[in-house]
mmCIF file of C-alpha atoms and ligand atoms in Angstrom:
data_model
loop_
_atom_site.group_PDB
_atom_site.id
_atom_site.type_symbol
_atom_site.label_atom_id
_atom_site.label_comp_id
_atom_site.label_asym_id
_atom_site.label_seq_id
_atom_site.Cartn_x
_atom_site.Cartn_y
_atom_site.Cartn_z
ATOM 1 C CA MET I 77 -21.079 -24.534 -23.506
ATOM 2 C CA ALA I 78 -17.517 -25.609 -24.194
ATOM 3 C CA ALA I 79 -17.000 -22.529 -26.321
ATOM 4 C CA SER I 80 -18.158 -20.149 -23.598
ATOM 5 C CA PHE I 81 -15.868 -21.845 -21.080
ATOM 6 C CA PHE I 82 -13.048 -21.379 -23.519
ATOM 7 C CA VAL I 83 -13.873 -17.688 -23.939
ATOM 8 C CA ALA I 84 -14.051 -17.302 -20.154
ATOM 9 C CA PHE I 85 -10.684 -19.012 -19.865
ATOM 10 C CA LEU I 86 -9.142 -16.707 -22.462
ATOM 11 C CA LEU I 87 -10.552 -13.656 -20.712
ATOM 12 C CA PHE I 88 -9.255 -14.863 -17.373
ATOM 13 C CA SER I 89 -5.781 -15.683 -18.606
ATOM 14 C CA SER I 90 -5.484 -12.350 -20.378
ATOM 15 C CA LEU I 91 -5.800 -10.501 -17.060
ATOM 16 C CA LEU I 92 -2.577 -8.840 -16.067
ATOM 17 C CA PHE I 93 -2.647 -10.252 -12.542
ATOM 18 C CA HIS I 94 -3.411 -13.637 -11.053
ATOM 19 C CA LEU I 95 -4.264 -14.529 -7.488
ATOM 20 C CA ASN I 96 -1.872 -17.121 -6.144
ATOM 21 C CA SER I 97 -3.985 -19.950 -4.805
ATOM 22 C CA ALA I 98 -0.978 -21.914 -3.551
ATOM 23 C CA LEU I 99 -0.363 -19.629 -0.571
ATOM 24 C CA SER I 100 -0.945 -21.137 2.846
ATOM 25 C CA VAL I 101 -0.743 -19.895 6.430
ATOM 26 C CA ASP I 102 1.435 -22.842 7.452
ATOM 27 C CA TYR I 103 3.684 -22.767 4.423
ATOM 28 C CA TYR I 104 6.841 -22.645 6.590
ATOM 29 C CA ALA I 105 5.509 -24.825 9.443
ATOM 30 C CA GLU I 106 8.077 -27.537 8.690
ATOM 31 C CA THR I 107 10.795 -25.639 6.843
ATOM 32 C CA CYS I 108 11.085 -22.494 8.976
ATOM 33 C CA PRO I 109 8.779 -22.453 12.002
ATOM 34 C CA GLY I 110 10.646 -19.547 13.637
ATOM 35 C CA ALA I 111 10.378 -17.165 10.686
ATOM 36 C CA GLU I 112 7.341 -15.183 11.805
ATOM 37 C CA THR I 113 8.589 -14.580 15.333
ATOM 38 C CA ALA I 114 11.939 -13.460 13.957
ATOM 39 C CA VAL I 115 10.283 -10.903 11.661
ATOM 40 C CA THR I 116 8.036 -9.644 14.478
ATOM 41 C CA GLU I 117 11.022 -9.173 16.806
ATOM 42 C CA VAL I 118 12.852 -7.116 14.198
ATOM 43 C CA MET I 119 9.718 -5.024 13.599
ATOM 44 C CA LYS I 120 9.260 -4.348 17.326
ATOM 45 C CA LYS I 121 12.834 -3.140 17.655
ATOM 46 C CA ALA I 122 12.688 -0.979 14.540
ATOM 47 C CA MET I 123 9.386 0.605 15.620
ATOM 48 C CA ALA I 124 10.773 1.416 19.055
ATOM 49 C CA ASN I 125 13.575 3.389 17.377
ATOM 50 C CA ASP I 126 11.522 5.039 14.643
ATOM 51 C CA ASN I 127 7.750 5.473 14.715
ATOM 52 C CA THR I 128 7.599 6.059 10.939
ATOM 53 C CA VAL I 129 8.525 2.413 10.284
ATOM 54 C CA PRO I 130 4.993 0.883 10.342
ATOM 55 C CA ALA I 131 3.596 3.309 7.747
ATOM 56 C CA ALA I 132 6.647 2.804 5.557
ATOM 57 C CA LEU I 133 6.336 -0.984 5.525
ATOM 58 C CA LEU I 134 2.600 -1.036 4.974
ATOM 59 C CA ARG I 135 2.998 1.262 1.969
ATOM 60 C CA MET I 136 5.963 -0.768 0.696
ATOM 61 C CA HIS I 137 3.861 -3.966 0.648
ATOM 62 C CA PHE I 138 1.123 -2.153 -1.298
ATOM 63 C CA HIS I 139 3.603 -0.845 -3.876
ATOM 64 C CA ASP I 140 5.179 -4.261 -4.149
ATOM 65 C CA CYS I 141 1.879 -6.042 -4.832
ATOM 66 C CA PHE I 142 0.559 -3.474 -7.317
ATOM 67 C CA ILE I 143 3.568 -3.829 -9.613
ATOM 68 C CA ARG I 144 4.241 -7.351 -10.991
ATOM 69 C CA GLY I 145 2.383 -8.913 -8.046
ATOM 70 C CA CYS I 146 3.820 -9.395 -4.547
ATOM 71 C CA ASP I 147 7.309 -10.418 -5.660
ATOM 72 C CA ALA I 148 9.564 -8.068 -3.667
ATOM 73 C CA SER I 149 10.323 -6.121 -6.870
ATOM 74 C CA VAL I 150 10.048 -2.960 -4.764
ATOM 75 C CA LEU I 151 13.096 -4.064 -2.753
ATOM 76 C CA LEU I 152 15.542 -4.489 -5.650
ATOM 77 C CA ASN I 153 18.274 -1.912 -6.100
ATOM 78 C CA SER I 154 18.922 -0.097 -9.356
ATOM 79 C CA LYS I 155 21.793 -1.484 -11.407
ATOM 80 C CA GLY I 156 23.732 1.316 -13.060
ATOM 81 C CA SER I 157 21.475 3.066 -15.530
ATOM 82 C CA ARG I 158 18.758 0.425 -15.131
ATOM 83 C CA LYS I 159 16.663 2.201 -12.521
ATOM 84 C CA ALA I 160 14.525 0.043 -10.228
ATOM 85 C CA GLU I 161 11.056 0.775 -8.790
ATOM 86 C CA LYS I 162 12.464 2.292 -5.630
ATOM 87 C CA ASP I 163 14.088 5.005 -7.763
ATOM 88 C CA GLY I 164 10.921 5.644 -9.766
ATOM 89 C CA PRO I 165 8.882 8.863 -9.436
ATOM 90 C CA PRO I 166 6.402 8.385 -6.574
ATOM 91 C CA ASN I 167 9.049 6.985 -4.219
ATOM 92 C CA ILE I 168 9.094 9.942 -1.813
ATOM 93 C CA SER I 169 7.769 8.121 1.161
ATOM 94 C CA LEU I 170 9.356 4.745 0.536
ATOM 95 C CA HIS I 171 11.924 4.275 3.248
ATOM 96 C CA ALA I 172 13.021 1.907 6.010
ATOM 97 C CA PHE I 173 14.237 -0.743 3.555
ATOM 98 C CA TYR I 174 16.841 -1.559 6.210
ATOM 99 C CA VAL I 175 14.119 -3.168 8.338
ATOM 100 C CA ILE I 176 13.580 -5.829 5.667
ATOM 101 C CA ASP I 177 17.346 -6.363 5.457
ATOM 102 C CA HIS I 178 17.464 -6.974 9.226
ATOM 103 C CA ALA I 179 14.474 -9.317 9.116
ATOM 104 C CA LYS I 180 15.922 -11.260 6.176
ATOM 105 C CA LYS I 181 19.232 -11.617 8.004
ATOM 106 C CA ALA I 182 17.490 -12.962 11.117
ATOM 107 C CA VAL I 183 15.418 -15.404 9.063
ATOM 108 C CA GLU I 184 18.391 -16.567 6.944
ATOM 109 C CA LYS I 185 20.222 -17.412 10.160
ATOM 110 C CA LEU I 186 17.381 -19.756 11.130
ATOM 111 C CA CYS I 187 16.770 -21.346 7.719
ATOM 112 C CA PRO I 188 18.957 -20.217 4.830
ATOM 113 C CA GLY I 189 17.371 -19.868 1.399
ATOM 114 C CA VAL I 190 13.853 -20.793 2.477
ATOM 115 C CA VAL I 191 11.775 -17.681 3.164
ATOM 116 C CA SER I 192 11.134 -15.258 0.303
ATOM 117 C CA CYS I 193 11.614 -11.503 0.617
ATOM 118 C CA ALA I 194 8.031 -10.998 -0.577
ATOM 119 C CA ASP I 195 6.765 -13.107 2.351
ATOM 120 C CA ILE I 196 8.966 -11.194 4.789
ATOM 121 C CA LEU I 197 7.500 -7.921 3.492
ATOM 122 C CA ALA I 198 3.934 -9.255 3.808
ATOM 123 C CA LEU I 199 4.655 -10.342 7.396
ATOM 124 C CA ALA I 200 6.254 -6.985 8.219
ATOM 125 C CA ALA I 201 3.185 -5.146 6.849
ATOM 126 C CA ARG I 202 0.916 -7.317 9.018
ATOM 127 C CA ASP I 203 3.076 -6.599 12.072
ATOM 128 C CA ALA I 204 3.069 -2.889 11.208
ATOM 129 C CA VAL I 205 -0.729 -2.865 11.405
ATOM 130 C CA ALA I 206 -1.112 -5.202 14.397
ATOM 131 C CA LEU I 207 1.578 -3.459 16.479
ATOM 132 C CA SER I 208 -0.029 -0.060 15.777
ATOM 133 C CA GLY I 209 -3.346 -1.060 17.348
ATOM 134 C CA GLY I 210 -4.924 -2.479 14.215
ATOM 135 C CA PRO I 211 -6.207 -5.987 13.499
ATOM 136 C CA ASN I 212 -3.982 -9.053 13.546
ATOM 137 C CA TRP I 213 -4.320 -11.888 11.049
ATOM 138 C CA GLU I 214 -2.633 -15.030 9.782
ATOM 139 C CA VAL I 215 -0.626 -14.213 6.664
ATOM 140 C CA PRO I 216 -0.853 -16.752 3.832
ATOM 141 C CA LYS I 217 2.713 -17.419 2.664
ATOM 142 C CA GLY I 218 4.627 -19.086 -0.150
ATOM 143 C CA ARG I 219 5.250 -16.064 -2.400
ATOM 144 C CA LYS I 220 8.302 -16.133 -4.616
ATOM 145 C CA ASP I 221 10.614 -13.255 -5.455
ATOM 146 C CA GLY I 222 10.875 -11.737 -8.920
ATOM 147 C CA ARG I 223 13.915 -10.837 -10.987
ATOM 148 C CA VAL I 224 12.690 -7.605 -12.581
ATOM 149 C CA SER I 225 12.158 -4.112 -11.187
ATOM 150 C CA LYS I 226 11.717 -1.098 -13.458
ATOM 151 C CA ALA I 227 11.355 2.533 -12.419
ATOM 152 C CA SER I 228 9.115 3.107 -15.454
ATOM 153 C CA GLU I 229 6.546 0.658 -14.064
ATOM 154 C CA THR I 230 5.795 2.817 -11.024
ATOM 155 C CA SER I 231 3.418 4.645 -13.381
ATOM 156 C CA GLN I 232 1.136 1.617 -12.827
ATOM 157 C CA LEU I 233 0.500 2.781 -9.266
ATOM 158 C CA PRO I 234 -2.666 4.775 -8.624
ATOM 159 C CA SER I 235 -2.038 8.503 -8.334
ATOM 160 C CA PRO I 236 -3.367 10.700 -5.492
ATOM 161 C CA THR I 237 -5.120 12.805 -8.138
ATOM 162 C CA PHE I 238 -7.153 9.832 -9.425
ATOM 163 C CA ASN I 239 -10.940 10.089 -9.549
ATOM 164 C CA PHE I 240 -13.285 7.267 -8.618
ATOM 165 C CA SER I 241 -13.390 5.568 -12.013
ATOM 166 C CA GLN I 242 -9.615 5.571 -12.290
ATOM 167 C CA LEU I 243 -9.252 4.088 -8.806
ATOM 168 C CA LYS I 244 -11.907 1.494 -9.522
ATOM 169 C CA GLN I 245 -10.123 0.447 -12.698
ATOM 170 C CA SER I 246 -6.721 0.248 -11.027
ATOM 171 C CA PHE I 247 -8.111 -2.026 -8.318
ATOM 172 C CA SER I 248 -10.343 -4.160 -10.516
ATOM 173 C CA GLN I 249 -7.421 -4.899 -12.855
ATOM 174 C CA ARG I 250 -5.933 -6.615 -9.830
ATOM 175 C CA GLY I 251 -9.077 -8.493 -8.878
ATOM 176 C CA LEU I 252 -9.905 -6.072 -6.068
ATOM 177 C CA SER I 253 -13.432 -4.754 -5.501
ATOM 178 C CA THR I 254 -14.543 -1.216 -4.689
ATOM 179 C CA LYS I 255 -15.082 -2.403 -1.107
ATOM 180 C CA ASP I 256 -11.436 -3.516 -1.066
ATOM 181 C CA LEU I 257 -10.538 -0.059 -2.404
ATOM 182 C CA VAL I 258 -12.342 1.672 0.459
ATOM 183 C CA ALA I 259 -10.969 -0.680 3.119
ATOM 184 C CA LEU I 260 -7.383 -0.500 1.826
ATOM 185 C CA SER I 261 -7.548 3.286 1.542
ATOM 186 C CA GLY I 262 -7.961 3.065 5.315
ATOM 187 C CA GLY I 263 -4.217 2.335 5.306
ATOM 188 C CA HIS I 264 -4.037 6.121 5.180
ATOM 189 C CA THR I 265 -4.686 6.054 8.907
ATOM 190 C CA LEU I 266 -0.900 5.718 9.253
ATOM 191 C CA GLY I 267 1.923 7.963 8.159
ATOM 192 C CA PHE I 268 2.760 11.179 6.425
ATOM 193 C CA ALA I 269 2.298 12.820 3.031
ATOM 194 C CA HIS I 270 4.422 15.469 1.337
ATOM 195 C CA CYS I 271 2.874 18.664 -0.033
ATOM 196 C CA SER I 272 3.345 17.463 -3.596
ATOM 197 C CA SER I 273 0.819 14.682 -2.970
ATOM 198 C CA PHE I 274 -2.088 17.044 -2.223
ATOM 199 C CA GLU I 275 -1.070 20.465 -3.566
ATOM 200 C CA ASN I 276 -3.461 20.008 -6.522
ATOM 201 C CA ARG I 277 -6.291 20.553 -4.025
ATOM 202 C CA ILE I 278 -5.031 23.726 -2.363
ATOM 203 C CA HIS I 279 -3.621 25.800 -5.240
ATOM 204 C CA ASN I 280 -5.111 26.260 -8.733
ATOM 205 C CA PHE I 281 -7.595 23.457 -8.148
ATOM 206 C CA ASP I 282 -9.659 24.187 -11.274
ATOM 207 C CA ALA I 283 -10.782 27.006 -13.545
ATOM 208 C CA THR I 284 -13.155 28.438 -10.934
ATOM 209 C CA HIS I 285 -11.659 27.406 -7.586
ATOM 210 C CA ASP I 286 -8.219 27.927 -6.136
ATOM 211 C CA VAL I 287 -9.068 25.422 -3.387
ATOM 212 C CA ASP I 288 -11.016 22.177 -3.808
ATOM 213 C CA PRO I 289 -14.509 23.097 -2.547
ATOM 214 C CA SER I 290 -14.955 19.619 -1.093
ATOM 215 C CA LEU I 291 -12.179 20.343 1.432
ATOM 216 C CA ASN I 292 -13.184 21.599 4.880
ATOM 217 C CA SER I 293 -12.207 25.283 4.734
ATOM 218 C CA GLY I 294 -10.382 25.409 8.073
ATOM 219 C CA PHE I 295 -8.449 22.278 7.100
ATOM 220 C CA ALA I 296 -7.631 23.761 3.688
ATOM 221 C CA LYS I 297 -6.266 26.918 5.362
ATOM 222 C CA LYS I 298 -4.044 24.820 7.570
ATOM 223 C CA LEU I 299 -2.726 22.861 4.593
ATOM 224 C CA ARG I 300 -2.041 26.075 2.636
ATOM 225 C CA LYS I 301 -0.010 27.381 5.543
ATOM 226 C CA ILE I 302 2.111 24.233 5.624
ATOM 227 C CA CYS I 303 2.341 24.115 1.831
ATOM 228 C CA PRO I 304 2.376 27.622 0.340
ATOM 229 C CA ALA I 305 2.339 28.004 -3.465
ATOM 230 C CA HIS I 306 5.856 27.555 -4.877
ATOM 231 C CA ASN I 307 6.683 25.742 -1.681
ATOM 232 C CA LYS I 308 10.424 25.323 -1.238
ATOM 233 C CA ALA I 309 10.489 23.106 1.835
ATOM 234 C CA LYS I 310 10.983 19.663 0.318
ATOM 235 C CA ASN I 311 10.088 17.764 3.479
ATOM 236 C CA ALA I 312 6.977 19.762 4.339
ATOM 237 C CA GLY I 313 3.662 17.971 4.518
ATOM 238 C CA SER I 314 0.946 16.639 6.762
ATOM 239 C CA THR I 315 0.244 13.513 8.768
ATOM 240 C CA MET I 316 -2.264 11.298 7.001
ATOM 241 C CA ASP I 317 -4.772 11.616 9.857
ATOM 242 C CA SER I 318 -4.821 13.132 13.350
ATOM 243 C CA THR I 319 -3.664 9.863 14.958
ATOM 244 C CA SER I 320 -1.006 8.930 12.427
ATOM 245 C CA THR I 321 0.834 6.299 14.475
ATOM 246 C CA VAL I 322 -2.359 4.490 15.479
ATOM 247 C CA PHE I 323 -4.139 2.133 13.111
ATOM 248 C CA ASP I 324 -7.786 3.073 13.694
ATOM 249 C CA ASN I 325 -10.846 4.321 11.772
ATOM 250 C CA THR I 326 -10.133 8.043 12.301
ATOM 251 C CA TYR I 327 -9.246 8.326 8.589
ATOM 252 C CA PHE I 328 -12.881 7.583 7.662
ATOM 253 C CA LYS I 329 -14.309 9.976 10.260
ATOM 254 C CA LEU I 330 -12.105 12.810 8.984
ATOM 255 C CA LEU I 331 -12.908 11.973 5.369
ATOM 256 C CA LEU I 332 -16.611 12.571 6.088
ATOM 257 C CA GLN I 333 -15.682 15.994 7.507
ATOM 258 C CA GLY I 334 -13.880 17.065 4.324
ATOM 259 C CA LYS I 335 -10.524 16.398 5.940
ATOM 260 C CA GLY I 336 -9.220 13.682 3.664
ATOM 261 C CA LEU I 337 -5.811 14.599 2.240
ATOM 262 C CA PHE I 338 -5.799 13.382 -1.353
ATOM 263 C CA SER I 339 -8.230 13.742 -4.220
ATOM 264 C CA SER I 340 -8.161 9.932 -4.296
ATOM 265 C CA ASP I 341 -9.420 9.836 -0.692
ATOM 266 C CA GLU I 342 -12.164 12.370 -1.414
ATOM 267 C CA ALA I 343 -13.082 10.363 -4.531
ATOM 268 C CA LEU I 344 -14.427 7.567 -2.324
ATOM 269 C CA LEU I 345 -17.305 9.911 -1.433
ATOM 270 C CA THR I 346 -18.282 10.573 -5.045
ATOM 271 C CA HIS I 347 -20.034 7.234 -5.520
ATOM 272 C CA PRO I 348 -23.055 6.305 -3.364
ATOM 273 C CA LYS I 349 -21.889 2.751 -2.690
ATOM 274 C CA THR I 350 -18.373 3.629 -1.586
ATOM 275 C CA LYS I 351 -19.636 6.650 0.334
ATOM 276 C CA GLY I 352 -21.872 4.253 2.259
ATOM 277 C CA GLN I 353 -18.861 2.075 3.053
ATOM 278 C CA VAL I 354 -16.884 5.090 4.259
ATOM 279 C CA SER I 355 -19.770 5.888 6.666
ATOM 280 C CA GLN I 356 -19.954 2.279 7.752
ATOM 281 C CA PHE I 357 -16.224 2.150 8.550
ATOM 282 C CA ALA I 358 -16.415 5.546 10.301
ATOM 283 C CA ASN I 359 -19.189 4.177 12.505
ATOM 284 C CA SER I 360 -17.693 0.775 13.148
ATOM 285 C CA GLN I 361 -13.988 0.215 13.580
ATOM 286 C CA GLU I 362 -14.769 -3.490 13.784
ATOM 287 C CA ASP I 363 -16.320 -3.475 10.298
ATOM 288 C CA PHE I 364 -13.303 -1.569 8.970
ATOM 289 C CA PHE I 365 -10.846 -4.014 10.508
ATOM 290 C CA ARG I 366 -12.729 -7.016 9.143
ATOM 291 C CA ALA I 367 -12.872 -5.575 5.618
ATOM 292 C CA PHE I 368 -9.248 -4.437 5.761
ATOM 293 C CA VAL I 369 -7.995 -7.910 6.659
ATOM 294 C CA LYS I 370 -9.969 -9.520 3.842
ATOM 295 C CA ALA I 371 -8.733 -6.945 1.365
ATOM 296 C CA ILE I 372 -5.060 -7.002 2.321
ATOM 297 C CA ILE I 373 -5.023 -10.802 2.140
ATOM 298 C CA ARG I 374 -6.450 -10.545 -1.387
ATOM 299 C CA MET I 375 -4.000 -7.833 -2.353
ATOM 300 C CA GLY I 376 -1.224 -9.914 -0.814
ATOM 301 C CA SER I 377 -2.064 -12.874 -3.058
ATOM 302 C CA LEU I 378 -1.250 -11.128 -6.334
ATOM 303 C CA GLU I 379 1.105 -13.574 -7.976
ATOM 304 C CA GLY I 380 4.713 -12.619 -8.627
ATOM 305 C CA GLY I 381 8.130 -14.224 -8.951
ATOM 306 C CA LYS I 382 9.866 -17.583 -9.113
ATOM 307 C CA GLU I 383 12.820 -17.645 -6.688
ATOM 308 C CA VAL I 384 13.739 -17.166 -3.037
ATOM 309 C CA ARG I 385 16.208 -14.317 -3.086
ATOM 310 C CA LYS I 386 19.291 -14.605 -0.884
ATOM 311 C CA ASP I 387 19.669 -10.833 -0.548
ATOM 312 C CA CYS I 388 16.437 -8.833 -0.804
ATOM 313 C CA ARG I 389 18.188 -6.042 -2.724
ATOM 314 C CA VAL I 390 19.622 -8.182 -5.561
ATOM 315 C CA VAL I 391 18.427 -11.101 -7.700
ATOM 316 C CA ASN I 392 20.143 -14.457 -7.170
HETATM 317 C C1 HEM T 95 -6.060 3.930 -3.365
HETATM 318 C C2 HEM T 95 -4.967 4.316 -3.987
HETATM 319 C C3 HEM T 95 -3.823 4.939 -3.254
HETATM 320 C C4 HEM T 95 -3.227 6.107 -3.572
HETATM 321 C C5 HEM T 95 -3.563 7.019 -4.726
HETATM 322 C C6 HEM T 95 -2.195 6.340 -2.586
HETATM 323 C C7 HEM T 95 -1.348 7.423 -2.578
HETATM 324 C C8 HEM T 95 -0.474 7.733 -1.555
HETATM 325 C C9 HEM T 95 0.350 8.903 -1.515
HETATM 326 C C10 HEM T 95 0.447 9.958 -2.609
HETATM 327 C C11 HEM T 95 0.997 8.903 -0.330
HETATM 328 C C12 HEM T 95 1.939 9.977 0.203
HETATM 329 C C13 HEM T 95 3.323 9.904 -0.357
HETATM 330 C C14 HEM T 95 4.100 11.079 0.146
HETATM 331 O O1 HEM T 95 3.683 12.198 -0.126
HETATM 332 O O2 HEM T 95 5.131 10.883 0.798
HETATM 333 C C15 HEM T 95 0.596 7.723 0.377
HETATM 334 C C16 HEM T 95 1.047 7.376 1.618
HETATM 335 C C17 HEM T 95 0.720 6.214 2.238
HETATM 336 N N1 HEM T 95 -0.060 5.200 1.732
HETATM 337 FE FE1 HEM T 95 -1.192 5.298 0.071
HETATM 338 N N2 HEM T 95 -2.198 5.312 -1.696
HETATM 339 C C18 HEM T 95 -3.164 4.429 -2.055
HETATM 340 C C19 HEM T 95 -3.445 3.226 -1.448
HETATM 341 C C20 HEM T 95 -2.783 2.750 -0.344
HETATM 342 C C21 HEM T 95 -2.915 1.413 0.163
HETATM 343 C C22 HEM T 95 -3.726 0.307 -0.484
HETATM 344 C C23 HEM T 95 -2.141 1.338 1.284
HETATM 345 C C24 HEM T 95 -1.935 0.167 2.192
HETATM 346 C C25 HEM T 95 -2.910 -0.598 2.605
HETATM 347 C C26 HEM T 95 -1.548 2.643 1.466
HETATM 348 C C27 HEM T 95 -0.742 2.993 2.522
HETATM 349 C C28 HEM T 95 -0.107 4.208 2.652
HETATM 350 C C29 HEM T 95 0.656 4.579 3.833
HETATM 351 C C30 HEM T 95 0.824 3.760 5.108
HETATM 352 C C31 HEM T 95 1.194 5.856 3.557
HETATM 353 C C32 HEM T 95 2.122 6.666 4.473
HETATM 354 C C33 HEM T 95 3.549 6.311 4.126
HETATM 355 C C34 HEM T 95 4.575 6.867 5.079
HETATM 356 O O3 HEM T 95 4.253 7.663 5.964
HETATM 357 O O4 HEM T 95 5.743 6.488 4.935
HETATM 358 N N3 HEM T 95 -1.934 3.472 0.441
HETATM 359 N N4 HEM T 95 -0.302 7.022 -0.391
HETATM 360 C C1 NAG T 96 13.865 8.056 -5.193
HETATM 361 O O1 NAG T 96 14.336 8.346 -6.484
HETATM 362 C C2 NAG T 96 15.359 9.301 -6.515
HETATM 363 C C3 NAG T 96 15.620 9.680 -7.960
HETATM 364 O O2 NAG T 96 15.952 8.564 -8.766
HETATM 365 C C4 NAG T 96 16.582 8.731 -5.785
HETATM 366 O O3 NAG T 96 17.649 9.659 -5.794
HETATM 367 C C5 NAG T 96 16.177 8.420 -4.327
HETATM 368 O O4 NAG T 96 17.239 7.796 -3.646
HETATM 369 C C6 NAG T 96 14.964 7.495 -4.305
HETATM 370 N N1 NAG T 96 14.475 7.331 -2.938
HETATM 371 C C7 NAG T 96 14.444 6.152 -2.306
HETATM 372 C C8 NAG T 96 13.866 6.174 -0.938
HETATM 373 O O5 NAG T 96 14.848 5.114 -2.789
HETATM 374 C C1 NAG T 97 -11.823 10.598 -14.395
HETATM 375 O O1 NAG T 97 -10.606 10.974 -14.986
HETATM 376 C C2 NAG T 97 -10.442 10.534 -16.332
HETATM 377 C C3 NAG T 97 -9.016 10.870 -16.769
HETATM 378 O O2 NAG T 97 -8.688 12.201 -16.505
HETATM 379 C C4 NAG T 97 -11.503 11.200 -17.215
HETATM 380 O O3 NAG T 97 -11.379 10.772 -18.536
HETATM 381 C C5 NAG T 97 -12.876 10.845 -16.662
HETATM 382 O O4 NAG T 97 -13.874 11.534 -17.382
HETATM 383 C C6 NAG T 97 -12.982 11.185 -15.182
HETATM 384 N N1 NAG T 97 -14.228 10.647 -14.678
HETATM 385 C C7 NAG T 97 -15.091 11.379 -13.983
HETATM 386 C C8 NAG T 97 -16.335 10.690 -13.547
HETATM 387 O O5 NAG T 97 -14.879 12.545 -13.712
#
């Protein structure tokens, strides 16, 4: 008995990621009760000026949590030749870092040195979803900020060319289930993707097909028009779904019609269990919202750093 507990303990502690059980929804109730409202106000203003902000912040929180846990490592600037995550390869759609700077400034004014950048990012991601018509939820807080950010570690992020087993592995390494994978992929209801993220499906797909046969043919034609082979337009691309500023379940409906953008989206249909969940979320926005909230809270608990950064772009 004791031996098997010990083995279980060893296995558990050898996992790369830990869930932080110390987070709590009223973490700042005494020390900074105004923090959440301050972040929400900044988000509302930023969104009114730029409707790409919600997608940017939701994706930023995901990237943050998947590398070194949710420790705001994604926010750190490069230092000379030591390139940070934000200057790593798949950074094309990371933007709107200024929104976090504004939120941090507002929060520091209320209670200096108390609220971590990782918590501010988690709150901003929640607001991004809630203010776009998606679910609202209480964010557990108490994350700490890390001191390390390496461009080379962005290779730990899942790639849009991943198949089901690769996606499953990437999520399970972080304690996330395949249901979490499906629900969180629903984040692709917001935002925009560049041609480079899906061109593998529309040119030279494999030895026998130029175009991925699982793509709806009309949709594939449209994508090939936007993204011709040897495409020179660096900013060309497609919205993630047909209602890309609204957080809804359209992503899942389109996916079932062969109109998912990435191979990694399509991959959710290659396994009977996850295909069933895609159908379920396409049929019931309520089920999607419920699963999404559970999953993003889990993803948001991946343990990270040790300090409360004064400036979100540099370590203390
Ligand atoms: C399942 C694995 C995932 C893969 C392979 C993936 C991949 C990508 C890629 C390649 C892009 C487009 C980048 C570009 O071309 O500019 C993108 C965009 C986006 N992703 Fe994901 N992603 C995944 C999971 C997630 C999760 C978990 C979330 C959040 C819950 C998320 C939220 C977003 C959002 C909101 C955008 C649009 C960003 C913008 O418009 O600024 N993704 N994703
Ligand atoms: C992405 O990385 C490139 C190359 O290192 C860098 O020039 C660019 O500023 C980065 N983009 C963002 C949004 O940080
Ligand atoms: C998924 O991709 C990996 C890496 O390319 C490959 O080894 C594996 O066989 C693929 N799995 C399936 C089911 O196609």
